mmCIF file of C-alpha atoms in Angstrom:
data_model
loop_
_atom_site.group_PDB
_atom_site.id
_atom_site.type_symbol
_atom_site.label_atom_id
_atom_site.label_comp_id
_atom_site.label_asym_id
_atom_site.label_seq_id
_atom_site.Cartn_x
_atom_site.Cartn_y
_atom_site.Cartn_z
ATOM 1 C CA UNK A 1346 -8.674 8.596 4.596
ATOM 2 C CA UNK A 1347 -9.133 12.667 3.689
ATOM 3 C CA UNK A 1348 -7.068 13.772 5.941
ATOM 4 C CA UNK A 1349 -8.174 17.282 5.746
ATOM 5 C CA UNK A 1350 -11.687 16.780 7.269
ATOM 6 C CA UNK A 1351 -12.947 18.469 10.203
ATOM 7 C CA UNK A 1352 -13.468 13.654 12.328
ATOM 8 C CA UNK A 1353 -10.299 14.083 15.286
ATOM 9 C CA UNK A 1354 -9.875 10.433 14.795
ATOM 10 C CA UNK A 1355 -11.732 8.156 11.140
ATOM 11 C CA UNK A 1356 -10.672 3.958 11.089
ATOM 12 C CA UNK A 1357 -11.591 1.880 7.939
ATOM 13 C CA UNK A 1358 -11.465 -2.165 8.143
ATOM 14 C CA UNK A 1359 -11.194 -3.742 4.503
ATOM 15 C CA UNK A 1360 -12.220 -7.527 4.756
ATOM 16 C CA UNK A 1361 -12.138 -9.363 1.067
ATOM 17 C CA UNK A 1362 -11.094 -12.683 -0.252
ATOM 18 C CA UNK A 1363 -11.790 -15.019 -2.692
ATOM 19 C CA UNK A 1364 -12.356 -18.758 -2.532
ATOM 20 C CA UNK A 1365 -12.799 -21.819 -4.911
ATOM 21 C CA UNK A 1366 -13.593 -25.550 -3.666
ATOM 22 C CA UNK A 1367 -13.550 -28.533 -5.447
ATOM 23 C CA UNK A 1368 -9.900 -31.090 -7.006
ATOM 24 C CA UNK A 1369 -7.655 -27.329 -6.152
ATOM 25 C CA UNK A 1370 -8.394 -25.229 -3.464
ATOM 26 C CA UNK A 1371 -7.808 -22.138 -3.392
ATOM 27 C CA UNK A 1372 -7.747 -19.316 -0.464
ATOM 28 C CA UNK A 1373 -7.287 -15.475 -1.544
ATOM 29 C CA UNK A 1374 -7.430 -13.646 2.041
ATOM 30 C CA UNK A 1375 -6.858 -9.032 2.166
ATOM 31 C CA UNK A 1376 -7.905 -7.485 5.566
ATOM 32 C CA UNK A 1377 -6.711 -3.692 5.031
ATOM 33 C CA UNK A 1378 -6.540 -0.949 8.258
ATOM 34 C CA UNK A 1379 -6.495 2.413 7.485
ATOM 35 C CA UNK A 1380 -6.954 4.659 10.709
ATOM 36 C CA UNK A 1381 -6.557 8.268 10.579
ATOM 37 C CA UNK A 1382 -5.828 10.904 14.105
ATOM 38 C CA UNK A 1383 -5.907 14.452 13.455
ATOM 39 C CA UNK A 1384 -5.518 16.487 17.550
ATOM 40 C CA UNK A 1385 -4.983 20.335 15.160
ATOM 41 C CA UNK A 1386 -4.621 21.524 11.628
ATOM 42 C CA UNK A 1387 -0.787 21.312 13.101
ATOM 43 C CA UNK A 1388 -0.176 17.328 12.159
ATOM 44 C CA UNK A 1389 -2.190 14.643 11.411
ATOM 45 C CA UNK A 1390 -0.662 11.035 11.449
ATOM 46 C CA UNK A 1391 -1.985 8.218 9.314
ATOM 47 C CA UNK A 1392 -1.790 4.321 9.798
ATOM 48 C CA UNK A 1393 -1.847 1.945 7.066
ATOM 49 C CA UNK A 1394 -2.332 -1.724 8.054
ATOM 50 C CA UNK A 1395 -2.536 -4.554 5.317
ATOM 51 C CA UNK A 1396 -2.183 -8.426 5.689
ATOM 52 C CA UNK A 1397 -1.992 -10.940 2.539
ATOM 53 C CA UNK A 1398 -2.259 -14.455 3.199
ATOM 54 C CA UNK A 1399 -2.724 -16.859 0.235
ATOM 55 C CA UNK A 1400 -2.668 -20.698 0.598
ATOM 56 C CA UNK A 1401 -3.429 -23.349 -2.605
ATOM 57 C CA UNK A 1402 -3.965 -26.884 -2.316
ATOM 58 C CA UNK A 1403 -3.752 -26.492 1.864
ATOM 59 C CA UNK A 1404 -0.547 -25.300 0.915
ATOM 60 C CA UNK A 1405 0.843 -22.004 1.742
ATOM 61 C CA UNK A 1406 1.878 -19.755 -0.761
ATOM 62 C CA UNK A 1407 1.695 -16.085 0.911
ATOM 63 C CA UNK A 1408 1.715 -14.872 3.664
ATOM 64 C CA UNK A 1409 2.460 -10.391 3.632
ATOM 65 C CA UNK A 1410 2.226 -8.148 6.552
ATOM 66 C CA UNK A 1411 2.917 -4.264 5.798
ATOM 67 C CA UNK A 1412 2.655 -1.648 7.252
ATOM 68 C CA UNK A 1413 3.052 2.149 6.671
ATOM 69 C CA UNK A 1414 2.936 5.477 8.400
ATOM 70 C CA UNK A 1415 2.133 8.973 8.061
ATOM 71 C CA UNK A 1416 2.724 11.731 9.840
ATOM 72 C CA UNK A 1417 2.081 14.585 8.140
ATOM 73 C CA UNK A 1418 2.666 17.870 8.992
ATOM 74 C CA UNK A 1419 -0.935 21.481 8.213
ATOM 75 C CA UNK A 1420 -2.452 19.055 6.004
ATOM 76 C CA UNK A 1421 -4.643 22.059 5.236
ATOM 77 C CA UNK A 1422 -2.139 23.565 3.176
ATOM 78 C CA UNK A 1423 -2.010 23.377 -0.833
ATOM 79 C CA UNK A 1424 1.536 21.762 -0.397
ATOM 80 C CA UNK A 1425 2.099 20.501 2.978
ATOM 81 C CA UNK A 1426 5.722 17.855 4.145
ATOM 82 C CA UNK A 1427 5.494 14.727 6.149
ATOM 83 C CA UNK A 1428 7.855 11.885 7.557
ATOM 84 C CA UNK A 1429 6.511 8.922 6.703
ATOM 85 C CA UNK A 1430 8.014 4.604 8.109
ATOM 86 C CA UNK A 1431 7.802 0.967 6.454
ATOM 87 C CA UNK A 1432 7.695 -1.571 7.844
ATOM 88 C CA UNK A 1433 7.575 -5.507 6.164
ATOM 89 C CA UNK A 1434 7.245 -9.290 5.618
ATOM 90 C CA UNK A 1435 6.767 -10.829 2.757
ATOM 91 C CA UNK A 1436 7.003 -14.743 3.436
ATOM 92 C CA UNK A 1437 7.002 -15.880 -0.899
ATOM 93 C CA UNK A 1438 9.787 -13.305 -1.362
ATOM 94 C CA UNK A 1439 11.816 -14.458 0.941
ATOM 95 C CA UNK A 1440 11.671 -10.897 2.651
ATOM 96 C CA UNK A 1441 12.625 -11.856 6.061
ATOM 97 C CA UNK A 1442 12.238 -7.956 7.468
ATOM 98 C CA UNK A 1443 12.407 -4.744 5.435
ATOM 99 C CA UNK A 1444 12.167 -1.058 7.014
ATOM 100 C CA UNK A 1445 12.023 2.431 4.823
ATOM 101 C CA UNK A 1446 12.570 6.072 6.516
ATOM 102 C CA UNK A 1447 12.489 8.828 4.692
ATOM 103 C CA UNK A 1448 10.904 11.967 4.040
ATOM 104 C CA UNK A 1449 9.659 14.752 1.922
ATOM 105 C CA UNK A 1450 5.975 16.763 0.824
ATOM 106 C CA UNK A 1451 2.300 16.363 -1.096
ATOM 107 C CA UNK A 1452 0.792 19.250 -3.800
ATOM 108 C CA UNK A 1453 -3.045 18.712 -2.855
ATOM 109 C CA UNK A 1454 -4.202 19.112 -6.600
ATOM 110 C CA UNK A 1455 -8.580 18.635 -5.704
ATOM 111 C CA UNK A 1456 -9.315 18.912 -2.160
ATOM 112 C CA UNK A 1457 -12.781 18.287 -1.792
ATOM 113 C CA UNK A 1458 -14.888 16.648 0.905
ATOM 114 C CA UNK A 1459 -15.943 13.368 -1.038
ATOM 115 C CA UNK A 1460 -13.379 14.165 -4.030
ATOM 116 C CA UNK A 1461 -9.334 14.989 -3.451
ATOM 117 C CA UNK A 1462 -6.532 13.837 -6.195
ATOM 118 C CA UNK A 1463 -2.282 13.989 -4.096
ATOM 119 C CA UNK A 1464 0.831 13.518 -4.869
ATOM 120 C CA UNK A 1465 4.102 13.113 -3.607
ATOM 121 C CA UNK A 1466 7.784 13.793 -3.557
ATOM 122 C CA UNK A 1467 9.457 11.572 -0.623
ATOM 123 C CA UNK A 1468 13.554 10.905 -0.296
ATOM 124 C CA UNK A 1469 13.657 7.076 1.890
ATOM 125 C CA UNK A 1470 16.344 5.031 2.944
ATOM 126 C CA UNK A 1471 15.967 1.105 3.212
ATOM 127 C CA UNK A 1472 16.823 -1.972 4.416
ATOM 128 C CA UNK A 1473 15.930 -5.336 3.480
ATOM 129 C CA UNK A 1474 16.943 -8.468 4.950
ATOM 130 C CA UNK A 1475 16.638 -12.052 3.037
ATOM 131 C CA UNK A 1476 16.254 -15.580 3.229
ATOM 132 C CA UNK A 1477 18.396 -16.693 1.173
ATOM 133 C CA UNK A 1478 20.936 -14.220 -0.650
ATOM 134 C CA UNK A 1479 20.365 -15.962 -4.251
ATOM 135 C CA UNK A 1480 19.064 -13.218 -6.498
ATOM 136 C CA UNK A 1481 18.078 -13.159 -10.225
ATOM 137 C CA UNK A 1482 20.155 -9.805 -10.315
ATOM 138 C CA UNK A 1483 23.909 -11.558 -9.838
ATOM 139 C CA UNK A 1484 25.536 -8.353 -8.822
ATOM 140 C CA UNK A 1485 23.282 -8.798 -5.781
ATOM 141 C CA UNK A 1486 24.449 -12.635 -4.958
ATOM 142 C CA UNK A 1487 26.267 -13.340 -1.863
ATOM 143 C CA UNK A 1488 24.120 -10.514 0.955
ATOM 144 C CA UNK A 1489 21.479 -11.576 2.484
ATOM 145 C CA UNK A 1490 21.198 -7.911 2.996
ATOM 146 C CA UNK A 1491 20.451 -4.639 0.142
ATOM 147 C CA UNK A 1492 20.554 -1.207 1.817
ATOM 148 C CA UNK A 1493 19.747 1.161 -0.661
ATOM 149 C CA UNK A 1494 18.830 5.551 -0.502
ATOM 150 C CA UNK A 1495 15.389 5.784 -2.845
ATOM 151 C CA UNK A 1496 13.313 8.542 -4.259
ATOM 152 C CA UNK A 1497 9.045 7.855 -4.754
ATOM 153 C CA UNK A 1498 6.461 9.078 -7.161
ATOM 154 C CA UNK A 1499 3.027 9.099 -5.361
ATOM 155 C CA UNK A 1500 -0.527 9.315 -6.462
ATOM 156 C CA UNK A 1501 -3.708 8.339 -4.234
ATOM 157 C CA UNK A 1502 -7.644 9.987 -4.735
ATOM 158 C CA UNK A 1503 -10.918 8.821 -3.562
ATOM 159 C CA UNK A 1504 -13.459 9.305 -6.042
ATOM 160 C CA UNK A 1505 -17.488 9.434 -4.722
ATOM 161 C CA UNK A 1506 -19.657 9.449 -7.869
ATOM 162 C CA UNK A 1507 -24.000 9.187 -8.749
ATOM 163 C CA UNK A 1508 -24.743 10.999 -5.914
ATOM 164 C CA UNK A 1509 -22.374 8.691 -3.458
ATOM 165 C CA UNK A 1510 -23.141 5.635 -4.880
ATOM 166 C CA UNK A 1511 -20.022 4.434 -6.351
ATOM 167 C CA UNK A 1512 -16.707 5.019 -4.485
ATOM 168 C CA UNK A 1513 -13.381 4.385 -6.450
ATOM 169 C CA UNK A 1514 -9.759 4.893 -4.657
ATOM 170 C CA UNK A 1515 -6.944 3.992 -6.045
ATOM 171 C CA UNK A 1516 -2.848 4.926 -3.960
ATOM 172 C CA UNK A 1517 -0.127 3.964 -6.424
ATOM 173 C CA UNK A 1518 3.354 4.708 -6.662
ATOM 174 C CA UNK A 1519 7.422 3.982 -8.546
ATOM 175 C CA UNK A 1520 9.641 4.026 -5.717
ATOM 176 C CA UNK A 1521 13.649 4.194 -6.987
ATOM 177 C CA UNK A 1522 16.770 3.416 -6.403
ATOM 178 C CA UNK A 1523 18.647 6.250 -5.612
ATOM 179 C CA UNK A 1524 22.110 4.663 -6.613
ATOM 180 C CA UNK A 1525 21.675 1.414 -8.537
ATOM 181 C CA UNK A 1526 18.819 2.163 -12.336
ATOM 182 C CA UNK A 1527 18.028 -1.491 -11.784
ATOM 183 C CA UNK A 1528 17.189 -2.198 -8.508
ATOM 184 C CA UNK A 1529 13.433 -0.510 -8.225
ATOM 185 C CA UNK A 1530 10.044 -0.939 -8.019
ATOM 186 C CA UNK A 1531 5.749 -0.406 -8.064
ATOM 187 C CA UNK A 1532 2.350 -0.982 -6.823
ATOM 188 C CA UNK A 1533 -1.322 -0.277 -7.795
ATOM 189 C CA UNK A 1534 -3.654 -0.306 -5.228
ATOM 190 C CA UNK A 1535 -7.314 0.347 -6.757
ATOM 191 C CA UNK A 1536 -10.194 -0.180 -4.835
ATOM 192 C CA UNK A 1537 -14.824 -0.337 -5.944
ATOM 193 C CA UNK A 1538 -16.876 0.259 -3.367
ATOM 194 C CA UNK A 1539 -20.824 0.014 -3.418
ATOM 195 C CA UNK A 1540 -23.087 2.010 0.054
ATOM 196 C CA UNK A 1541 -24.717 -0.387 1.660
ATOM 197 C CA UNK A 1542 -25.941 0.809 4.803
ATOM 198 C CA UNK A 1543 -24.204 4.077 6.518
ATOM 199 C CA UNK A 1544 -20.990 2.798 7.419
ATOM 200 C CA UNK A 1545 -20.908 -0.898 5.672
ATOM 201 C CA UNK A 1546 -19.294 -1.342 1.422
ATOM 202 C CA UNK A 1547 -18.860 -3.519 -0.550
ATOM 203 C CA UNK A 1548 -16.182 -3.179 -2.049
ATOM 204 C CA UNK A 1549 -13.534 -5.177 -4.769
ATOM 205 C CA UNK A 1550 -9.376 -4.144 -4.256
ATOM 206 C CA UNK A 1551 -7.089 -5.054 -7.185
ATOM 207 C CA UNK A 1552 -3.463 -4.619 -6.099
ATOM 208 C CA UNK A 1553 -0.591 -5.415 -8.551
ATOM 209 C CA UNK A 1554 2.733 -4.828 -7.168
ATOM 210 C CA UNK A 1555 6.779 -5.164 -9.050
ATOM 211 C CA UNK A 1556 10.094 -5.843 -7.490
ATOM 212 C CA UNK A 1557 13.440 -5.680 -9.773
ATOM 213 C CA UNK A 1558 15.071 -7.890 -7.065
ATOM 214 C CA UNK A 1559 13.840 -10.352 -5.784
ATOM 215 C CA UNK A 1560 15.569 -14.040 -4.830
ATOM 216 C CA UNK A 1561 16.111 -16.689 -7.818
ATOM 217 C CA UNK A 1562 13.187 -18.443 -9.875
ATOM 218 C CA UNK A 1563 10.487 -16.090 -8.655
ATOM 219 C CA UNK A 1564 8.392 -13.419 -10.517
ATOM 220 C CA UNK A 1565 9.394 -9.958 -10.187
ATOM 221 C CA UNK A 1566 4.702 -9.544 -10.501
ATOM 222 C CA UNK A 1567 1.900 -10.437 -8.082
ATOM 223 C CA UNK A 1568 -1.668 -9.274 -8.966
ATOM 224 C CA UNK A 1569 -4.301 -9.733 -6.381
ATOM 225 C CA UNK A 1570 -7.728 -8.980 -6.976
ATOM 226 C CA UNK A 1571 -11.033 -9.895 -4.225
ATOM 227 C CA UNK A 1572 -13.596 -9.453 -2.233
ATOM 228 C CA UNK A 1573 -15.698 -8.342 0.574
ATOM 229 C CA UNK A 1574 -17.298 -5.947 2.405
ATOM 230 C CA UNK A 1575 -15.570 -1.884 3.846
ATOM 231 C CA UNK A 1576 -16.448 -0.951 7.646
ATOM 232 C CA UNK A 1577 -15.937 2.819 8.734
ATOM 233 C CA UNK A 1578 -16.745 4.687 11.532
ATOM 234 C CA UNK A 1579 -17.122 8.016 9.049
#
């Protein structure tokens, strides 16, 4: 979200998915809503909330909720501090609840109305509660809760090309534990949008996630390619 603009409230909702019928019914659905509130130049609040659902052969395979929340101070500056808080669940990974809170700093390499690129470094304390207690890494077995301090590197950007006929967005992070070298994760969220009307875009979204610690016999990686639309007020 362009938090350095002048609009006090910006909101967007993306609905993307994939449906296959026939011998094997497949449903993939993703909803993502972003809201930016900027009451003054001193601070901006951003909340990014997403929901993912997958079903194969009428059997639920995934149902994930993720809420990312940022409080940025003086976001018009080249460098600015921030506070952050995340809450998430993950059906397939057996994550009952994950919470993460921390702080850091952002550097704006590019900060224009239609194009921006930011890098952030943050540190957080995380608590993850699982439904099971047997993992792919045996040293964590026996406990349904894994807590750790993390450091995170973020890269995010938005670029409007060809006279705003093509919009590219990306948000990625790498998030290692500061205490255990084998406890880390990363995510890449890439979007391509084609404006159809003033407040409506066609969107293609690719989401790739990796977690180094998962329940035994689960895959560490997940990939989602979905198609749909974005509705926005700007």
